[in-house]
Amino acid sequence: MSIRTTVKNVLGEKNVRVVRQLKRRISGQPPQPVKKKPTGLAAISHDLNKLAVHFKTDKWGAHRYTQHYQRHLQHLKNEEFNLLEIGIGGYNRPGQGGASLRMWKAFFPKAQIFGMDIQDKSHVDEDRITTFIGDQSDPSSLNAVADKIGDLDVIIDDGSHRPPHVLTTFATLFPRLKDGGIYVVEDTQSSYWPEWMGSEDLDDPNTSMAMLKRLTDGLNYEEFVDEHYQPTYTDLNIVGVHFYHNLVIIEKGRNAEGTNKRSALKARYAKK
């Protein structure tokens, strides 16, 4: 056992600190500043799960989304960027909604947070939070909101969850998302519910999950052996699709890594 450890055990941690302070005073050294532990929101501003509980958003609790958001959005923590969330919550109840917008604001101290809802949610507006009235089933309405915001770095679809609306929103706004941006679709369980305009048929091409699953094939379009295949916009501009329970996170970027199919399939291509 070292002398330092022996002294600690005899005097105790508190008395050891007192002795150190006395030694600094005698030697003329300035006292070390006491680090104050953050309190309130500052104490949990690094943890989306805790922020979700604090602001009472169902992104943690009813769902388990914030753990995945933390992983995929952490790199933006102290960056200046624009985040748009479709669906503000509270339906048509006066004074309700905005919980997740406040959560995003607390987690991203330099971001501008925007929300769009079919209901007027202007009561949520405050510093760095701006809301718009808009209809996600209407491309012109979506584009009008996007025009007002400008650059779109993160888009979160937490709107009606009806597959036709999800498809329209994605087709309209994904092309407007910046390269390197993140596009999120929440509550994809509605894709399986006929009562929510979904379908029990897992192969129904008109559901939001069917569209999202097709994106995974598009990631590998360069491996298709059909020489006449023309890659789509999403084929060329998606570099990652991450599926979680009722949540899909899409990474935008230039998808052109190349292929080894000609060397791997020599017999096929030798005929041509």
Coordinates of C-alpha atoms in Angstrom, one line a residue:
M1 CA 0.0 0.0 0.0
S2 CA 1.4 3.4 -1.0
I3 CA 2.0 6.3 1.5
R4 CA -0.7 8.3 -0.3
T5 CA -3.3 5.6 0.1
T6 CA -2.3 5.1 3.8
V7 CA -2.8 8.9 4.4
K8 CA -6.2 8.8 2.7
N9 CA -7.3 5.9 4.8
V10 CA -6.2 7.6 8.0
L11 CA -7.4 11.1 7.4
G12 CA -10.4 10.5 5.1
E13 CA -11.0 12.0 1.6
K14 CA -12.5 15.3 3.0
N15 CA -9.5 15.9 5.3
V16 CA -7.0 15.1 2.6
R17 CA -8.7 17.9 0.4
V18 CA -8.4 20.3 3.4
V19 CA -4.7 19.5 3.7
R20 CA -4.1 20.1 0.0
Q21 CA -5.9 23.4 0.2
L22 CA -3.7 24.5 3.1
K23 CA -0.5 23.5 1.2
R24 CA -1.6 25.6 -1.7
R25 CA -2.2 28.6 0.5
I26 CA 1.2 28.2 2.2
S27 CA 2.9 27.9 -1.2
G28 CA 1.0 30.8 -2.7
Q29 CA -0.7 28.7 -5.3
P30 CA -4.2 30.0 -6.3
P31 CA -7.1 27.6 -5.1
Q32 CA -8.5 25.4 -7.8
P33 CA -12.0 26.4 -8.9
V34 CA -14.7 24.1 -7.8
K35 CA -16.5 22.5 -10.7
K36 CA -20.2 22.8 -10.3
K37 CA -22.3 20.0 -11.5
P38 CA -25.0 21.0 -14.1
T39 CA -28.5 21.0 -12.8
G40 CA -32.0 21.1 -14.5
L41 CA -32.1 20.6 -18.2
A42 CA -28.3 21.1 -18.5
A43 CA -27.8 17.9 -16.5
I44 CA -29.7 15.8 -19.0
S45 CA -29.1 17.7 -22.2
H46 CA -26.8 15.0 -23.5
D47 CA -29.3 12.2 -23.1
L48 CA -32.3 12.0 -25.5
N49 CA -34.0 9.3 -23.4
K50 CA -34.1 11.5 -20.4
L51 CA -35.1 14.6 -22.4
A52 CA -38.0 12.6 -23.9
V53 CA -39.2 11.7 -20.4
H54 CA -38.8 15.3 -19.2
F55 CA -40.8 16.8 -22.1
K56 CA -43.3 14.0 -22.1
T57 CA -42.9 12.9 -25.7
D58 CA -43.8 9.3 -26.6
K59 CA -40.5 8.9 -28.5
W60 CA -39.3 7.2 -25.3
G61 CA -41.8 5.2 -23.2
A62 CA -44.6 4.4 -25.5
H63 CA -41.9 3.9 -28.2
R64 CA -38.2 3.3 -28.0
Y65 CA -37.0 5.7 -30.6
T66 CA -34.7 8.1 -28.8
Q67 CA -32.0 5.5 -28.3
H68 CA -31.7 5.2 -32.1
Y69 CA -31.9 8.9 -32.7
Q70 CA -29.1 9.4 -30.2
R71 CA -26.9 7.0 -32.3
H72 CA -27.7 8.5 -35.7
L73 CA -27.9 12.2 -34.8
Q74 CA -25.2 12.5 -32.1
H75 CA -22.7 13.9 -34.7
L76 CA -25.0 17.0 -35.0
K77 CA -25.1 17.7 -31.3
N78 CA -23.3 21.0 -31.4
E79 CA -23.8 21.9 -35.1
E80 CA -25.9 24.6 -36.7
F81 CA -28.5 22.9 -38.9
N82 CA -32.2 22.8 -39.6
L83 CA -34.5 20.1 -38.4
L84 CA -38.1 19.7 -39.7
E85 CA -40.6 17.4 -38.0
I86 CA -43.9 16.6 -39.7
G87 CA -46.6 16.3 -37.0
I88 CA -46.4 18.4 -33.8
G89 CA -48.8 16.4 -31.6
G90 CA -51.9 17.3 -29.6
Y91 CA -54.3 16.9 -32.6
N92 CA -56.8 19.7 -32.5
R93 CA -56.7 20.2 -28.7
P94 CA -55.9 23.8 -27.8
G95 CA -52.5 24.4 -26.3
Q96 CA -51.4 20.8 -26.8
G97 CA -48.4 19.4 -28.7
G98 CA -44.8 20.5 -29.2
A99 CA -43.1 18.0 -26.8
S100 CA -40.7 16.6 -29.2
L101 CA -39.8 20.0 -30.7
R102 CA -38.8 21.1 -27.3
M103 CA -36.8 17.9 -26.8
W104 CA -34.9 18.6 -30.0
K105 CA -34.2 22.2 -29.0
A106 CA -32.8 21.1 -25.7
F107 CA -30.6 18.4 -27.3
F108 CA -29.3 20.5 -30.2
P109 CA -28.3 23.9 -28.7
K110 CA -27.4 25.5 -32.1
A111 CA -30.1 24.0 -34.3
Q112 CA -33.2 25.6 -35.7
I113 CA -36.2 23.4 -35.0
F114 CA -39.2 23.5 -37.4
G115 CA -42.6 21.7 -37.1
M116 CA -45.4 21.3 -39.6
D117 CA -48.9 20.2 -38.6
I118 CA -52.3 20.3 -40.2
Q119 CA -53.5 22.2 -37.1
D120 CA -52.4 25.6 -36.0
K121 CA -49.6 25.0 -33.4
S122 CA -48.3 28.5 -33.2
H123 CA -48.5 28.5 -29.4
V124 CA -45.4 26.3 -29.5
D125 CA -43.3 28.9 -31.3
E126 CA -40.4 30.3 -29.3
D127 CA -36.7 31.0 -29.7
R128 CA -35.4 28.4 -32.2
I129 CA -38.8 26.7 -32.6
T130 CA -41.0 27.7 -35.6
T131 CA -44.2 26.0 -36.6
F132 CA -46.1 26.0 -39.9
I133 CA -49.6 24.9 -40.9
G134 CA -49.3 22.3 -43.7
D135 CA -50.9 19.2 -45.2
Q136 CA -48.5 16.3 -45.7
S137 CA -50.8 14.8 -48.3
D138 CA -50.4 17.8 -50.5
P139 CA -47.0 18.2 -52.3
S140 CA -47.6 22.0 -52.9
S141 CA -48.1 22.5 -49.1
L142 CA -45.0 20.5 -48.3
N143 CA -42.9 22.5 -50.8
A144 CA -44.3 25.8 -49.5
V145 CA -43.0 24.9 -46.0
A146 CA -39.7 23.7 -47.3
D147 CA -39.3 26.9 -49.3
K148 CA -39.7 28.9 -46.1
I149 CA -37.1 26.9 -44.2
G150 CA -34.4 26.6 -46.8
D151 CA -31.8 24.0 -46.2
L152 CA -33.2 20.7 -44.7
D153 CA -30.6 18.7 -42.8
V154 CA -33.0 16.4 -40.8
I155 CA -36.6 15.5 -41.7
I156 CA -38.7 13.4 -39.4
D157 CA -42.1 12.1 -40.5
D158 CA -44.2 11.8 -37.4
G159 CA -47.4 12.9 -39.1
S160 CA -50.6 11.0 -39.9
H161 CA -48.8 7.7 -40.4
R162 CA -51.2 6.8 -43.3
P163 CA -49.1 5.1 -46.0
P164 CA -50.3 7.4 -48.8
H165 CA -49.3 10.4 -46.8
V166 CA -45.9 8.9 -45.9
L167 CA -45.2 8.1 -49.6
T168 CA -46.2 11.6 -50.7
T169 CA -44.1 13.3 -48.1
F170 CA -41.1 11.2 -48.9
A171 CA -41.4 11.7 -52.6
T172 CA -41.7 15.4 -52.1
L173 CA -39.2 16.2 -49.4
F174 CA -36.4 13.6 -49.8
P175 CA -35.1 15.3 -52.9
R176 CA -34.9 18.5 -51.0
L177 CA -32.9 17.0 -48.1
K178 CA -29.2 18.0 -48.2
D179 CA -26.5 15.5 -49.0
G180 CA -25.4 14.0 -45.8
G181 CA -28.9 14.5 -44.3
I182 CA -31.1 12.2 -42.3
Y183 CA -34.7 11.3 -43.2
V184 CA -36.8 9.4 -40.6
V185 CA -40.2 7.7 -40.8
E186 CA -41.8 6.9 -37.5
D187 CA -44.6 4.6 -36.5
T188 CA -44.3 2.3 -39.5
Q189 CA -46.6 -0.2 -37.8
S190 CA -49.5 1.5 -39.5
S191 CA -48.3 0.1 -42.8
Y192 CA -49.8 -3.3 -41.7
W193 CA -53.1 -1.9 -40.6
P194 CA -56.0 -1.7 -43.1
E195 CA -57.8 0.6 -40.8
W196 CA -54.9 3.1 -41.2
M197 CA -54.8 2.7 -45.0
G198 CA -52.2 0.0 -44.7
S199 CA -52.5 -3.6 -45.7
E200 CA -52.3 -7.1 -44.3
D201 CA -50.6 -8.2 -47.5
L202 CA -46.8 -7.9 -46.8
D203 CA -46.2 -7.7 -50.6
D204 CA -48.7 -4.8 -51.2
P205 CA -46.6 -2.3 -53.1
N206 CA -48.6 0.7 -51.9
T207 CA -47.7 0.6 -48.2
S208 CA -45.0 2.7 -46.6
M209 CA -43.0 -0.4 -45.5
A210 CA -43.0 -1.8 -49.1
M211 CA -41.5 1.5 -50.3
L212 CA -38.9 1.5 -47.5
K213 CA -38.0 -2.1 -48.2
R214 CA -37.5 -1.3 -51.9
L215 CA -34.9 1.2 -50.9
T216 CA -32.6 -1.5 -49.6
D217 CA -32.5 -3.1 -53.1
G218 CA -31.7 0.3 -54.5
L219 CA -28.6 0.5 -52.3
N220 CA -27.2 -2.3 -54.4
Y221 CA -28.5 -1.2 -57.8
E222 CA -24.9 -1.5 -59.2
E223 CA -25.1 -5.3 -58.7
F224 CA -28.2 -5.7 -60.8
V225 CA -27.5 -7.9 -63.9
D226 CA -30.2 -6.2 -66.0
E227 CA -28.0 -4.0 -68.2
H228 CA -31.0 -1.9 -69.2
Y229 CA -31.9 -0.9 -65.6
Q230 CA -32.0 2.8 -65.0
P231 CA -31.2 3.8 -61.4
T232 CA -33.8 5.9 -59.7
Y233 CA -33.2 9.1 -57.7
T234 CA -33.3 7.1 -54.4
D235 CA -30.9 4.5 -55.9
L236 CA -28.3 7.1 -56.5
N237 CA -28.8 9.2 -53.4
I238 CA -29.3 6.8 -50.5
V239 CA -26.2 5.3 -48.7
G240 CA -27.9 3.7 -45.7
V241 CA -31.3 2.4 -44.5
H242 CA -31.6 1.4 -40.9
F243 CA -34.7 -0.5 -39.7
Y244 CA -35.8 -0.6 -36.1
H245 CA -39.1 -1.5 -34.4
N246 CA -41.6 0.9 -36.0
L247 CA -38.8 3.2 -37.1
V248 CA -36.7 3.6 -40.2
I249 CA -33.7 6.0 -40.6
I250 CA -32.4 6.8 -44.0
E251 CA -29.0 8.4 -44.8
K252 CA -28.7 10.6 -47.9
G253 CA -25.5 10.7 -50.0
R254 CA -24.0 9.8 -53.3
N255 CA -24.4 6.0 -53.8
A256 CA -21.8 5.0 -56.4
E257 CA -19.3 2.7 -54.9
G258 CA -18.8 0.5 -57.9
T259 CA -19.2 -3.2 -58.5
N260 CA -17.2 -6.4 -59.0
K261 CA -19.9 -8.2 -60.8
R262 CA -18.0 -8.4 -64.1
S263 CA -15.1 -10.2 -62.6
A264 CA -17.3 -12.3 -60.4
L265 CA -19.7 -13.2 -63.2
K266 CA -17.1 -13.7 -66.0
A267 CA -19.1 -16.4 -67.8
R268 CA -22.2 -14.1 -68.0
Y269 CA -20.3 -11.1 -69.3
A270 CA -18.0 -13.1 -71.6
K271 CA -21.0 -13.7 -73.9
K272 CA -21.4 -10.0 -74.5

